Structures are given as structure tokens and as C-alpha cells.
Amino acid sequence: MEAVAVAAALGFLLLTAAGGSAGDEAREAAAVRELLARLLGPGPAAAFSVSVERALAAESGLDTYRLSGGGVGARVRVLGSTGVAAAAGLHRYLRDFCGCHVAWSGSQLRLPQPLPAVPEELTEATPNRYRYYQNVCTQSYSFVWWDWARWEQEIDWMALNGINLALAWSGQEAIWQRVYLALGLTQTEIDEYFTGPAFLAWGRMGNLHTWSGPLPPSWHLKQLYLQHRILDRMRSFGMIPVLPAFAGHVPKALTRVFPQINITQMGSWGHFNCSYSCSFLLAPEDPLFPIVGSLFLRELTKEFGTDHIYGADTFNEMKPPSSEPSYLAAATATVYQAMIAVDPDAVWLLQGWLFQHQPEFWGPAQVGAVLGAVPRGRLLVLDLFAESQPVYVRTASFQGQPFIWCMLHNFGGNHGLFGALESVNRGPTAARLFPNSTMVGTGMAPEGIGQNEVVYALMAELGWRKDPVADLGAWVAGFAARRYGVSHGTAEAAWRLLLRSVYNCSGEGCSGHNRSPLVRRPSLQMATAVWYNRSDVLEAWRLLLAATPTLATSPAFCYDLVDVTRQAVQELVSLYYEEARTAYLNTELVPLMRAGGVLAYELLPALDKVLASDSHFLLGSWLERARVAAVSETEARFYEQNSRYQLTLWGPEGNILDYANKQLAGLVADYYAPRWRLFMETLVESLVRGIPFQQHQFDKNAFQLEQTFVLSTRRYPSQPQGDTVDLAKKLFLKYYPRWVAGAL
Ligand SMILES: *[C@@H]1O[C@H](CO)[C@@H](O)[C@H](O)[C@H]1NC(C)=O
Ligand SMILES: *[C@@H]1O[C@H](CO)[C@@H](O)[C@H](O)[C@H]1NC(C)=O
Ligand SMILES: *[C@@H]1O[C@H](CO)[C@@H](O)[C@H](O)[C@H]1NC(C)=O
Ligand SMILES: *[C@@H]1O[C@H](CO)[C@@H](O)[C@H](O)[C@H]1NC(C)=O
Ligand SMILES: *[C@@H]1O[C@H](CO)[C@@H](O)[C@H](O)[C@H]1NC(C)=O
């Protein structure tokens, strides 16, 4: 690949950067001022002056901010080359000068008075064109039931973290419905095609259809409304919203209207049968392909306008019908052609997940066919899981196509302390220094948010750094101090233990997918190994509790105390499970009853109580969000069931059982705990009656329990109950001494 071509490819993307009229600058500055007032209140916000000037970015065109002023009687001046840059500069000031912390689990915004002076004008430019956010799945695992108020918070969080490129995929089914109706499908056929709200991400990627639908008419209206507000707000900051485009998946009913079309049925996905998966792909050479693609994009951009970057995933976790490079090239080129037919400036954003998910299929010829089918600079690839399995290294930097180094980190929105901070810290710099690198950005692509904030804080910071953080230990201590609003040696020591254990994941068994026995259907073969020293977690727990007299008034501290207690219980569950299993295999009834009894009747109920004490860990709030998204009681039940399915069975028969597991109060008490009680009772009965344990039979019985939970309409509190510190301490005093004595 030639350096000139690379420069040309990247140059094109830079040209698509935000335009520079004075009106845009004023609008972006106003958006940041409004953000500031939401964040700090109008009074404190008045102590800042915010402006936007494109010229600040100089020739590089890279987002830049400049801080100055502050101190007695002087306003803090924040200047950004875009609204996003100004918001990032503001965040930098709040973080590094005021010791504040903006977080999902509770922000800490106590401002020093007067506002600290910026001693010397501070100018910072990002090293990359883009900071990207989201995964197609985040829309389902985290955003599905959000109202505008929650979206507004998130877009503020994005701006403060300097995100300038993000998916905006709400409301696309409403547009598809118009297109399909125009093509002659009936409403019934369309209703049979879409998945339910909680599974739209996989409908959009062609993995699923039909399952848990249909979408009610009110859904479409509400999503259209939301999408308009989301787009307005993103654009007001100068962010680039990425809209969806046609990837080739169509409803089977299209063949009723057009019997001659050439469609290929794909294989099944995710243990779903063909009633819900095995979707249909329109052949690239079929004349209808560009028609459907253009109809959709024209209708979409007529409704929403465009910023010229579009996402589409034809083969995400789907084995293509042919591995012939000519086929793959045609399938790719057709998607792109349909885009530029409507928008000549279109750039295609592709999730690079497929290349690393099925590496046995995607050999050099196959990868090359896809990458080469779109003009250089017009395919923007997300190297989605780069902190673990970077694809750029084995594709010569995506053969000259620009790419974004993304941290994926989380699967299914699982709780569970986890992170590969060392590898995240080094990754972006290494990718930038790679020979002939075409990296144009950094990104965060978690399947679910609202967990392990430390990882996201680091990644967001790296979007504005040229070099890795030199001392992660010191960095994490600073993180804790800002989070709790005070530097506290004991709490910082806890964080250093977490850093060297759960947050220093590398090698085998290191995964952002929680596989703890606690959240899995029990069997005699469960894996319990972890990549870290469990005692570090228990020690961190001890240290956090020791810090409670000073820190218990901090909401983020209480959140962390719940989270680390939760993790400690997760460790204990693994150990009691091992004891119970050993006892069973040695046919020792009393030790089996003891270990099983502690796990199922003491630990899990106690965990449920701790979780119930914090508003972030409530099944009640989770389901309430789904219910209030509805316009009738029937719809509320339907949404609630969608939500319960996603959390547990993930399909009518437990097709992807417990993939999106969470540890929420209510879910532990009424789902995980009953399953564990059933397991332990089955083992005891097996020993008592001398009949072998039958996994197959147990699975059937467990499924009954799981399904009962999903179909239940029981209501749960959406307000926290109980005192976190008391509850955590009680658990600690009971189990920590046993742990240390090695006598669980
Ligand atoms: C990088 O590009 C240069 C100039 O085209 C080329 O000579 C060199 O082989 C490339 N390096 C690698 C590692 O691909
Ligand atoms: C798929 O599974 C569902 C139950 O989960 C069943 O009702 C349906 O008949 C199955 N369809 C096929 C094609 O096997
Ligand atoms: C249908 O499409 C496939 C895949 O592109 C192609 O191989 C096949 O020749 C097409 N069949 C017809 C009848 O055009
Ligand atoms: C993380 O583990 C690696 C070895 O795998 C080690 O070199 C490094 O120092 C550890 N980092 C921390 C912060 O403990
Ligand atoms: C495991 O962690 C504990 C508590 O931090 C520590 O005392 C112990 O030395 C660690 N063990 C190993 C093998 O590193």
C-alpha cells in the first residue's frame, strides 16, 4: 500500500469534518453552555465562558480545546474548535482542576470556590479525527427503554467525554415500515418480520426476525420522536450521528410481491430455529437490491437529514452463503452502491467484528474482497474488540481503509468486575505507530453500559492522549479520589488491589462476559477458574468497608461498595459450589447440605438485600423503565416480558440462556436463587435416594423455573431499601473471617 493512497483515504474523511460557518460555531457554543447549566446549575455555570472557533483546530482539523482564566473574580474560559471539543475541554477542567467526576453511577461535582485558575493557557488537541461510541447491541441491552431525559444525560456524557461519532439508530423500523408498505407488503407481513423492542439489534443485523414481536404502532411514533431529538442534540454539539443503511436482509414476504427475486436463506443463528432466524439475503446482482437500498436511504434522509456516515452489517456473526471472493466483493460493493446512489458523499461504517468472530471463514482472500470492494477512504472499519483481538495487525491496517481502534470490553451488559486496563492503555498508541497505520480514531463499543466505569474513564481519556498513561496505579488512585470527592488512602489502596487483579485481565479466561456460576444454570461441570487472585477482591472489600466512616456519604462510593460486595459474593458462590460438588462426588451428605445451604439459602438472599439498597441494582427500576415506555397496560406487560426474556432465557427456549445476565435485586431472589435451591435439593435427593443426578432432567426442571420468572408479572420496588453499609458489613463479618481462616 502506498503512503499517498493512505493519506488520500484519510484526507477524504477529514474533508467530511464538520463545516465551519459562524452560525454553526454559535450554535455549538450555545449547546455546551446549556450542557453546563444542566450539569452544574445555572449559577455555577455563569462562572464559565464558552466559545467555539473552528480556526483553533489549525491545519490538522483535529478537535482542539483551550482553557484559561479562573481564579478570584475571573471567569474560566473554554474555547473549542467544535462543541464536542469545548465540552471535552470543560470536562478536562472539571476533572483535573476541580477534582470532579462525571459518572453513570453518580457524579461528584463539588466545585472549589473560587474556581481554580488555569495558571498558563492550556491548549490540547486530540491525536485522531474520531472518538466513536456504541455497539449495535448497546441499543438493545442498554438504551431500549430510554426516554428523552435519559438520552439527554447520555448525550451530555458523550460530549463531555469528547465523543464525536456515534450511532443514531432509533426509529429506523418506522422508516422500514414505510418502505415495505410502498413495496407492497401488508402490515401483517411487516408485523411478522420485526423482532420485539428488546431484540431489535439482532433484527437489524439479520440475525433474527419475528422473535418477541410485533412492534406496536405507538413504538414507531415514540422512536421517531426520540430520534429527532437525539439527532438535533448530537448535531448541536457538532457530533456526527451515524445512520443505518440497507445491508441486504429482507422479509421473506418480499417474494410474495416479487416472485422472481433471487434471495438466499442464511443459516440459523444463536441456537434459534428458522422460525426466528435463517434470514433472507437479497442477491447482490438482483435488480431489486439498489431499489430497496435507495428507497430506504432516501426515506430515511428525507426524515432525518444526514451527516454522510452510514452503518450496515451484512455478515455479522452470519456465515456468508459463499466464500468466493468475487461473491463477497459483489455483496459488499452493492451495499455501497445503494448508498452512493442516494448520497454521493456516503462513507460506510462497518463493524469489523465479523473478521475476528469467524476467523476460519475470513481468510486473507475473503477479508481482502470486502475491504477492496469499496473505494479507499469510503469504508470506515470499527476494529471492535481491539483491546483483545485486534484485526488491523493481521490485515495490514485493513489494507489501507481507515479504521477506529475500539475497546469492546463488555458483553451483554453483564455485571462483574472486569477490565484489561494495561492493554487498553497501550492499544491506541501501538495502533497509531503500526507501519502505515490507517487508524483515524479511538472508540468504545460495549454491548451494555452502566458497569466498570473505571475502564470507560480511562478509554475516554485516551481519546485525547498521544501516549499511554505512564503510571496506572497513580491514575487509578486519582480516579478514586475524584469519584469520592476526597483523597482517601484506604480507598485508594482498595483500587490498587482491583487494578492488579480484576482490572488487569490478560490471556486465557479473561473475558468481559460474566461466566460466574452465580448467574449460570447449575451443573456438575461448571468452570470456576478466574484470571486473578480472589483474595485481592476480598481485601479490596475489607479496605472499602474500612473507609466507610469517611466516604459513606458519597453515592459513587456506596455504588462501589455494593459492586465490590457483589463481586465478593460471586467469588464465595464459586467456592461454595466447588465444596458442594466435591461433597456430592464423594457422596458426603452433610457437607453437601452445609455448602449448598449456605450458597442457596444464605449468600444469595443476603446479596439480594445488598443490591436492593442501591438504585442502580434494582430489577424494579429496570422493568419500570420498560413499562413506562408503553401506552397501555397490555403494552406494558408485553414490554416487561421482552425485558425479562432479554435478562434471562434470551429466546423462547433459553436459546442464549443467561447471556445478558445481571445481578439485580429481585433477579437474584426470584431467578438465580430458586435455580440454585433446585440444584442443591436435587443433589441431596440424589444422595439420599441413591439415584444418579440427571443433568437433562434438571435442565428441564430449571427451564420451568426460568420460564415462570419470565412470564410472571410480579412487581418489584423501584426505590432502594436498607442501608448499604450495614448490609455489606453484615455479610463481610460473616464470611471474611471464614475466608481468611480457609474454612468456608
Ligand atoms: C509502508 O508503506 C511503504 C510505502 O508505500 C512501503 O514501502 C512499506 O513496505 C510499507 N510497510 C509495511 C510494513 O507495509
Ligand atoms: C421453532 O421453535 C418454536 C418454539 O421455540 C416452535 O414453536 C416452532 O415450531 C419452531 N419452528 C421450527 C421451524 O422448527
Ligand atoms: C442468485 O444469487 C446467487 C448469489 O449471488 C448467485 O450465485 C446465483 O447465480 C443467483 N441465481 C440466479 C438464478 O440468478
Ligand atoms: C498486569 O499484569 C502484567 C503481567 O501480566 C504485569 O506485567 C503488570 O505489571 C500488571 N499491572 C498491574 C497494574 O498490576
Ligand atoms: C493474593 O492476594 C492476597 C491479598 O491481597 C495476597 O496477600 C497474596 O499474597 C496474593 N497471592 C498471590 C499468590 O499473589
GROMACS .gro file of N, CA, C and O and ligand atoms in nm, residues 273 275 652-653, ligand 2:
model
   30
  273ASN      N    1  -3.422  -2.147   1.591
  273ASN     CA    2  -3.459  -2.221   1.470
  273ASN      C    3  -3.505  -2.124   1.362
  273ASN      O    4  -3.508  -2.003   1.383
  275SER      N    5  -3.782  -2.042   1.250
  275SER     CA    6  -3.899  -1.956   1.271
  275SER      C    7  -3.855  -1.816   1.311
  275SER      O    8  -3.930  -1.719   1.296
  652PRO      N    9  -3.719  -1.823   2.322
  652PRO     CA   10  -3.832  -1.896   2.380
  652PRO      C   11  -3.789  -2.019   2.461
  652PRO      O   12  -3.859  -2.060   2.552
  653GLU      N   13  -3.677  -2.075   2.427
  653GLU     CA   14  -3.636  -2.199   2.493
  653GLU      C   15  -3.503  -2.188   2.565
  653GLU      O   16  -3.434  -2.286   2.585
  746LIG     C1   17  -3.914  -2.307   1.645
  746LIG     O1   18  -3.929  -2.312   1.785
  746LIG     C2   19  -4.058  -2.274   1.833
  746LIG     C3   20  -4.056  -2.284   1.984
  746LIG     O2   21  -3.945  -2.226   2.037
  746LIG     C4   22  -4.165  -2.362   1.776
  746LIG     O3   23  -4.290  -2.316   1.818
  746LIG     C5   24  -4.155  -2.360   1.625
  746LIG     O4   25  -4.246  -2.452   1.572
  746LIG     C6   26  -4.016  -2.396   1.579
  746LIG     N1   27  -4.007  -2.379   1.436
  746LIG     C7   28  -3.944  -2.464   1.356
  746LIG     C8   29  -3.937  -2.425   1.212
  746LIG     O5   30  -3.892  -2.567   1.396
   0.00000   0.00000   0.00000
